[in-house]
Coordinates of C-alpha atoms and ligand atoms in Angstrom, one line a residue:
X1122 CA -24.1 -5.6 6.3
X1123 CA -22.9 -2.4 8.1
X1124 CA -25.3 0.1 9.5
X1125 CA -25.8 3.5 8.1
X1126 CA -25.2 6.4 10.5
X1127 CA -27.0 9.3 8.7
X1128 CA -25.8 12.0 6.4
X1129 CA -22.4 12.1 7.9
X1130 CA -21.7 8.5 6.8
X1131 CA -22.3 9.8 3.3
X1132 CA -20.1 12.9 3.9
X1133 CA -17.3 10.8 5.3
X1134 CA -17.3 8.5 2.3
X1135 CA -17.3 11.5 -0.1
X1136 CA -14.3 13.0 1.7
X1137 CA -12.3 9.8 1.4
X1138 CA -13.3 9.2 -2.2
X1139 CA -12.7 12.8 -3.3
X1140 CA -9.3 12.7 -1.5
X1141 CA -8.4 9.4 -3.2
X1142 CA -9.2 10.8 -6.7
X1143 CA -7.0 13.9 -6.1
X1144 CA -4.3 11.7 -4.6
X1145 CA -4.2 9.5 -7.7
X1146 CA -3.9 12.6 -9.9
X1147 CA -0.8 13.6 -8.0
X1148 CA 0.7 10.1 -7.9
X1149 CA 0.1 9.7 -11.6
X1150 CA 2.6 12.5 -12.2
X1151 CA 5.3 10.6 -10.2
X1152 CA 5.5 7.5 -12.4
X1153 CA 8.1 5.7 -10.2
X1154 CA 5.6 5.6 -7.3
X1155 CA 3.4 2.6 -6.6
X1156 CA 0.2 3.1 -4.6
X1157 CA -1.4 1.1 -1.9
X1158 CA -4.9 1.6 -0.6
X1159 CA -5.3 0.2 3.0
X1160 CA -8.7 0.0 4.6
X1161 CA -8.5 -1.2 8.2
X1162 CA -12.2 -1.6 8.9
X1163 CA -13.5 -2.4 5.4
X1164 CA -17.0 -3.7 6.1
X1165 CA -19.0 -5.9 3.8
X1166 CA -19.1 -3.5 0.8
X1167 CA -22.6 -2.3 1.5
X1168 CA -24.0 -0.1 4.2
X1169 CA -27.6 -0.8 5.3
X1170 CA -30.0 2.1 6.0
X1171 CA -32.5 0.5 8.4
X1172 CA -34.9 3.5 8.2
X1173 CA -35.1 3.4 4.4
X1174 CA -34.8 -0.4 4.3
X1175 CA -32.2 -0.1 1.6
X1176 CA -28.4 -0.3 1.3
X1177 CA -25.8 1.9 -0.3
X1178 CA -22.4 1.1 -1.6
X1179 CA -19.7 1.4 1.1
X1180 CA -16.4 3.1 0.8
X1181 CA -14.4 0.0 -0.3
X1182 CA -16.5 -0.4 -3.5
X1183 CA -16.4 3.4 -4.2
X1184 CA -12.6 3.4 -4.0
X1185 CA -12.4 0.4 -6.3
X1186 CA -14.6 2.3 -8.8
X1187 CA -11.9 4.9 -9.4
X1188 CA -10.1 4.3 -12.6
X1189 CA -9.1 7.8 -13.7
X1190 CA -6.4 8.8 -14.0
X1191 CA -5.4 5.4 -12.7
X1192 CA -6.5 2.8 -10.1
X1193 CA -4.4 2.0 -7.0
X1194 CA -1.7 -0.6 -7.7
X1195 CA -2.7 -2.7 -4.6
X1196 CA -5.9 -2.6 -2.5
X1197 CA -5.7 -4.2 1.0
X1198 CA -9.0 -4.6 2.9
X1199 CA -9.0 -5.7 6.5
X1200 CA -12.2 -6.9 8.1
X1201 CA -12.4 -8.8 11.4
X1202 CA -15.9 -10.2 11.0
X1203 CA -16.0 -13.4 8.9
X1204 CA -19.4 -12.8 7.3
X1205 CA -18.5 -9.2 6.3
X1206 CA -15.1 -10.3 5.0
X1207 CA -16.7 -13.0 2.8
X1208 CA -19.4 -10.7 1.5
X1209 CA -16.8 -8.1 0.5
X1210 CA -14.6 -10.6 -1.1
X1211 CA -17.5 -12.0 -3.1
X1212 CA -18.5 -8.5 -4.3
X1213 CA -14.9 -7.7 -5.3
X1214 CA -14.5 -11.0 -7.2
X1215 CA -17.8 -10.4 -9.1
X1216 CA -17.3 -6.7 -9.9
X1217 CA -13.7 -5.9 -9.9
X1218 CA -11.9 -8.8 -11.6
X1219 CA -8.4 -7.9 -12.6
X1220 CA -7.8 -5.4 -9.8
X1221 CA -5.1 -6.3 -7.4
X1222 CA -7.3 -6.5 -4.3
X1223 CA -6.8 -8.5 -1.2
X1224 CA -9.4 -9.0 1.5
X1225 CA -8.1 -10.4 4.8
X1226 CA -9.9 -11.4 8.0
X1227 CA -7.8 -9.9 10.7
X1228 CA -7.5 -7.3 13.5
X1229 CA -6.7 -3.8 12.1
X1230 CA -4.0 -3.3 14.7
X1231 CA -2.0 -6.3 13.5
X1232 CA -2.3 -5.3 9.9
X1233 CA -1.2 -1.7 10.6
X1234 CA 2.0 -3.2 11.9
X1235 CA 2.3 -5.4 8.8
X1236 CA 1.7 -2.4 6.5
X1237 CA 4.5 -0.5 8.3
X1238 CA 6.9 -3.4 7.6
X1239 CA 5.8 -3.6 4.0
X1240 CA 6.4 0.1 3.4
X1241 CA 9.8 -0.1 5.1
X1242 CA 10.8 -2.9 2.7
X1243 CA 9.1 -1.5 -0.4
X1244 CA 10.4 2.0 -0.8
X1245 CA 8.5 2.7 -4.0
X1246 CA 5.2 2.4 -2.3
X1247 CA 3.0 5.2 -0.9
X1248 CA -0.1 4.4 1.0
X1249 CA -3.5 6.0 1.5
X1250 CA -5.1 4.5 4.6
X1251 CA -8.7 4.7 5.8
X1252 CA -9.4 3.8 9.4
X1253 CA -13.1 3.7 10.1
X1254 CA -13.9 1.9 13.4
X1255 CA -17.1 2.2 15.5
X1256 CA -15.2 2.6 18.7
X1257 CA -11.8 2.8 20.4
X1258 CA -10.3 -0.2 18.6
X1259 CA -7.1 1.3 17.3
X1260 CA -4.3 1.2 19.9
X1261 CA -1.8 4.0 20.0
X1262 CA 1.1 1.7 19.7
X1263 CA -0.2 0.6 16.3
X1264 CA -0.1 4.2 15.1
X1265 CA 3.3 4.8 16.4
X1266 CA 4.7 2.1 14.1
X1267 CA 3.8 4.3 11.1
X1268 CA 6.4 7.0 12.0
X1269 CA 8.5 8.3 9.1
X1270 CA 6.5 6.4 6.4
X1271 CA 4.8 7.6 3.3
X1272 CA 1.2 7.2 4.5
X1273 CA -1.7 9.6 4.3
X1274 CA -3.7 8.4 7.3
X1275 CA -7.4 9.2 7.5
X1276 CA -8.8 8.2 10.9
X1277 CA -12.2 8.4 12.5
X1278 CA -11.7 9.3 16.2
X1279 CA -14.5 8.3 18.5
X1280 CA -14.3 11.4 20.6
X1281 CA -17.9 11.7 21.7
X1282 CA -19.1 8.0 21.4
X1283 CA -15.8 6.6 22.9
X1284 CA -13.4 8.6 25.0
X1285 CA -15.9 11.1 26.4
X1286 CA -18.1 8.3 27.7
X1287 CA -15.3 6.9 29.7
X1288 CA -14.3 10.2 31.2
X1289 CA -17.3 10.4 33.6
X1290 CA -18.0 13.5 35.7
X1291 CA -17.0 12.0 39.0
X1292 CA -13.3 11.2 38.7
X1293 CA -13.3 8.8 41.6
X1294 CA -15.9 6.5 39.9
X1295 CA -13.9 5.9 36.7
X1296 CA -13.3 2.1 36.7
X1297 CA -9.7 1.0 36.4
X1298 CA -10.4 -0.9 33.2
X1299 CA -11.7 2.3 31.5
X1300 CA -8.5 4.1 32.5
X1301 CA -6.5 1.2 31.0
X1302 CA -8.5 1.5 27.8
X1303 CA -7.9 5.2 27.6
X1304 CA -4.2 4.7 28.2
X1305 CA -4.0 2.2 25.3
X1306 CA -6.0 4.4 23.0
X1307 CA -4.2 7.7 23.6
X1308 CA -0.7 6.4 24.5
X1309 CA -0.7 8.5 27.6
X1310 CA -0.5 7.6 31.3
X1311 CA -3.7 7.8 33.4
X1312 CA -2.2 10.7 35.3
X1313 CA -1.6 12.6 32.1
X1314 CA -5.1 11.9 30.9
X1315 CA -6.8 12.9 34.1
X1316 CA -4.7 16.1 34.4
X1317 CA -5.8 17.0 30.9
X1318 CA -9.5 16.6 31.4
X1319 CA -10.1 17.4 35.1
X1320 CA -9.2 20.4 37.2
X1321 CA -9.2 20.6 41.0
X1322 CA -9.7 23.5 43.3
X1323 CA -9.6 23.7 47.1
X1324 CA -12.6 25.4 48.7
X1325 CA -12.8 26.6 52.3
X1326 CA -15.9 25.0 54.0
X1327 CA -17.2 25.2 57.5
X1328 CA -15.5 21.8 58.3
X1329 CA -12.1 22.8 56.7
X1330 CA -10.6 22.7 53.2
X1331 CA -12.2 20.5 50.7
X1332 CA -10.8 19.6 47.2
X1333 CA -13.3 19.6 44.4
X1334 CA -12.5 18.0 41.0
X1335 CA -14.4 19.0 37.9
X1336 CA -14.5 17.7 34.4
X1337 CA -13.5 20.3 31.8
X1338 CA -16.4 21.9 29.9
X1339 CA -16.2 21.2 26.2
X1340 CA -14.3 18.0 26.9
X1341 CA -15.2 16.5 23.5
X1342 CA -13.5 19.2 21.4
X1343 CA -10.6 18.9 23.8
X1344 CA -10.4 15.2 23.1
X1345 CA -10.3 15.9 19.3
X1346 CA -7.5 18.4 19.8
X1347 CA -5.6 16.1 22.0
X1348 CA -5.8 13.3 19.5
X1349 CA -4.6 15.7 16.8
X1350 CA -1.6 16.6 19.0
X1351 CA -0.9 12.9 19.6
X1352 CA -0.9 12.3 15.8
X1353 CA 1.6 15.2 15.4
X1354 CA 4.1 13.2 17.4
X1355 CA 4.1 10.6 14.7
X1356 CA 3.3 12.6 11.5
X1357 CA 4.5 16.0 10.4
X1358 CA 1.1 17.4 9.7
X1359 CA -2.5 16.8 10.8
X1360 CA -5.6 18.2 9.0
X1361 CA -8.5 20.1 10.4
X1362 CA -11.3 17.8 11.6
X1363 CA -14.7 17.0 10.0
X1364 CA -16.8 17.0 13.2
X1365 CA -19.7 14.5 13.0
X1366 CA -22.8 15.1 15.1
X1367 CA -26.0 13.1 15.7
X1368 CA -29.6 14.2 15.3
X1369 CA -29.5 16.0 18.7
X1370 CA -26.4 17.9 17.7
X1371 CA -24.1 16.0 20.0
X1372 CA -20.5 15.4 18.7
X1373 CA -19.9 11.7 18.0
X1374 CA -16.6 11.6 16.0
X1375 CA -13.8 13.8 14.7
X1376 CA -12.5 12.7 11.3
X1377 CA -9.0 13.8 10.4
X1378 CA -6.0 13.0 8.3
X1379 CA -2.3 12.8 9.3
X1380 CA 0.6 12.9 6.7
X1381 CA 4.2 13.7 6.3
X1382 CA 3.5 15.6 3.1
X1383 CA 2.5 19.3 3.1
X1384 CA 0.7 19.1 -0.3
X1385 CA -1.3 16.2 1.1
X1386 CA -2.3 18.3 4.1
X1387 CA -3.6 21.1 1.9
X1388 CA -5.5 18.6 -0.2
X1389 CA -7.1 17.1 2.9
X1390 CA -8.1 20.5 4.3
X1391 CA -9.6 21.4 0.8
X1392 CA -11.8 18.2 0.7
X1393 CA -12.9 18.7 4.3
X1394 CA -13.6 22.4 4.0
X1395 CA -16.5 24.0 2.3
X1396 CA -19.0 21.2 2.0
X1397 CA -18.5 19.3 5.2
X1398 CA -18.1 21.8 8.0
X1399 CA -21.2 21.2 10.1
Ligands
SAM374 C1 -17.9 1.3 10.4 S1 -17.9 -0.3 9.8 C2 -17.0 -0.1 8.3 C3 -17.7 0.6 7.2 C4 -16.8 0.8 5.9 N1 -15.6 1.5 6.3 C5 -17.6 1.6 4.8 O1 -17.4 2.8 4.7 O2 -18.3 0.9 4.1 C6 -16.7 -1.1 10.8 C7 -16.3 -2.5 10.4 O3 -15.1 -2.9 11.1 C8 -15.1 -4.2 11.5 N2 -14.3 -4.4 12.6 C9 -14.5 -4.3 14.0 N3 -13.4 -4.4 14.7 C10 -12.4 -4.7 13.8 C11 -11.0 -4.8 14.0 N4 -10.4 -4.9 15.2 N5 -10.2 -5.0 12.9 C12 -10.8 -4.9 11.7 N6 -12.1 -4.8 11.4 C13 -12.9 -4.6 12.5 C14 -16.6 -4.5 11.7 O4 -16.9 -5.9 11.6 C15 -17.3 -3.6 10.7 O5 -17.6 -4.3 9.5

């Protein structure tokens, strides 16, 4: 079972479900279009709340609950963990018989590439994707493969819990492996990444000039904005972010949607807007 992360877990699910409902209303008016729901980090179907010792239904089941004005034509759930995959499959077989739902045990990166191929070959399909990792699991080159396709792509970006933790204050101490991870995640060179988040100045000291390098203040929001700009190199539009904070008010994630469709952009901003701005 997946762990509950607080009110924002609930809010994130509501955003995706509200968006999916509005999306299906629009798609229902274009009767030649077939719809695919792709969930890259599907989970077990339930989310456990350790504090309350109870579990709530996860996003996958809530999306499968939508029948009005119509369900999705295909559901594709990707889950790497065997136990979670089996649990989700069992729940779907028991509760959603007759829906065209597939649960696969795989890495999301591989399946994003497969989805891109599917959409290139099946031009009638439009996809709504939900990418909900805990950490920096989605590689930039997986996202680049989606260029030019009919996908509305919701992604949880681990700005505070991922990227910011690797960008430590003292630039000299960042391990090489961490820089490699950042390069893979952002699709930028380490020089570009460091230039974006650190600034140097030369100060005159008693023993000559000394160069001081400092990490930017408000780096986390800068990471959110950088990721948005990166998505704009693949998609035409990117929504505003739903910013998720922990109990001490530190930013953990930015949740945003990328699309090639302007109506979809407006819809995304509408579902993020009034209720979820923290
Ligand atoms: C945040 S949980 C998903 C919660 C789910 N989206 C929901 O709302 O109910 C993340 C899930 O991703 C799975 N996972 C981790 N790495 C993965 C990968 N590379 N590809 C696919 N799934 C992965 C984990 O086993 C875990 O179940």
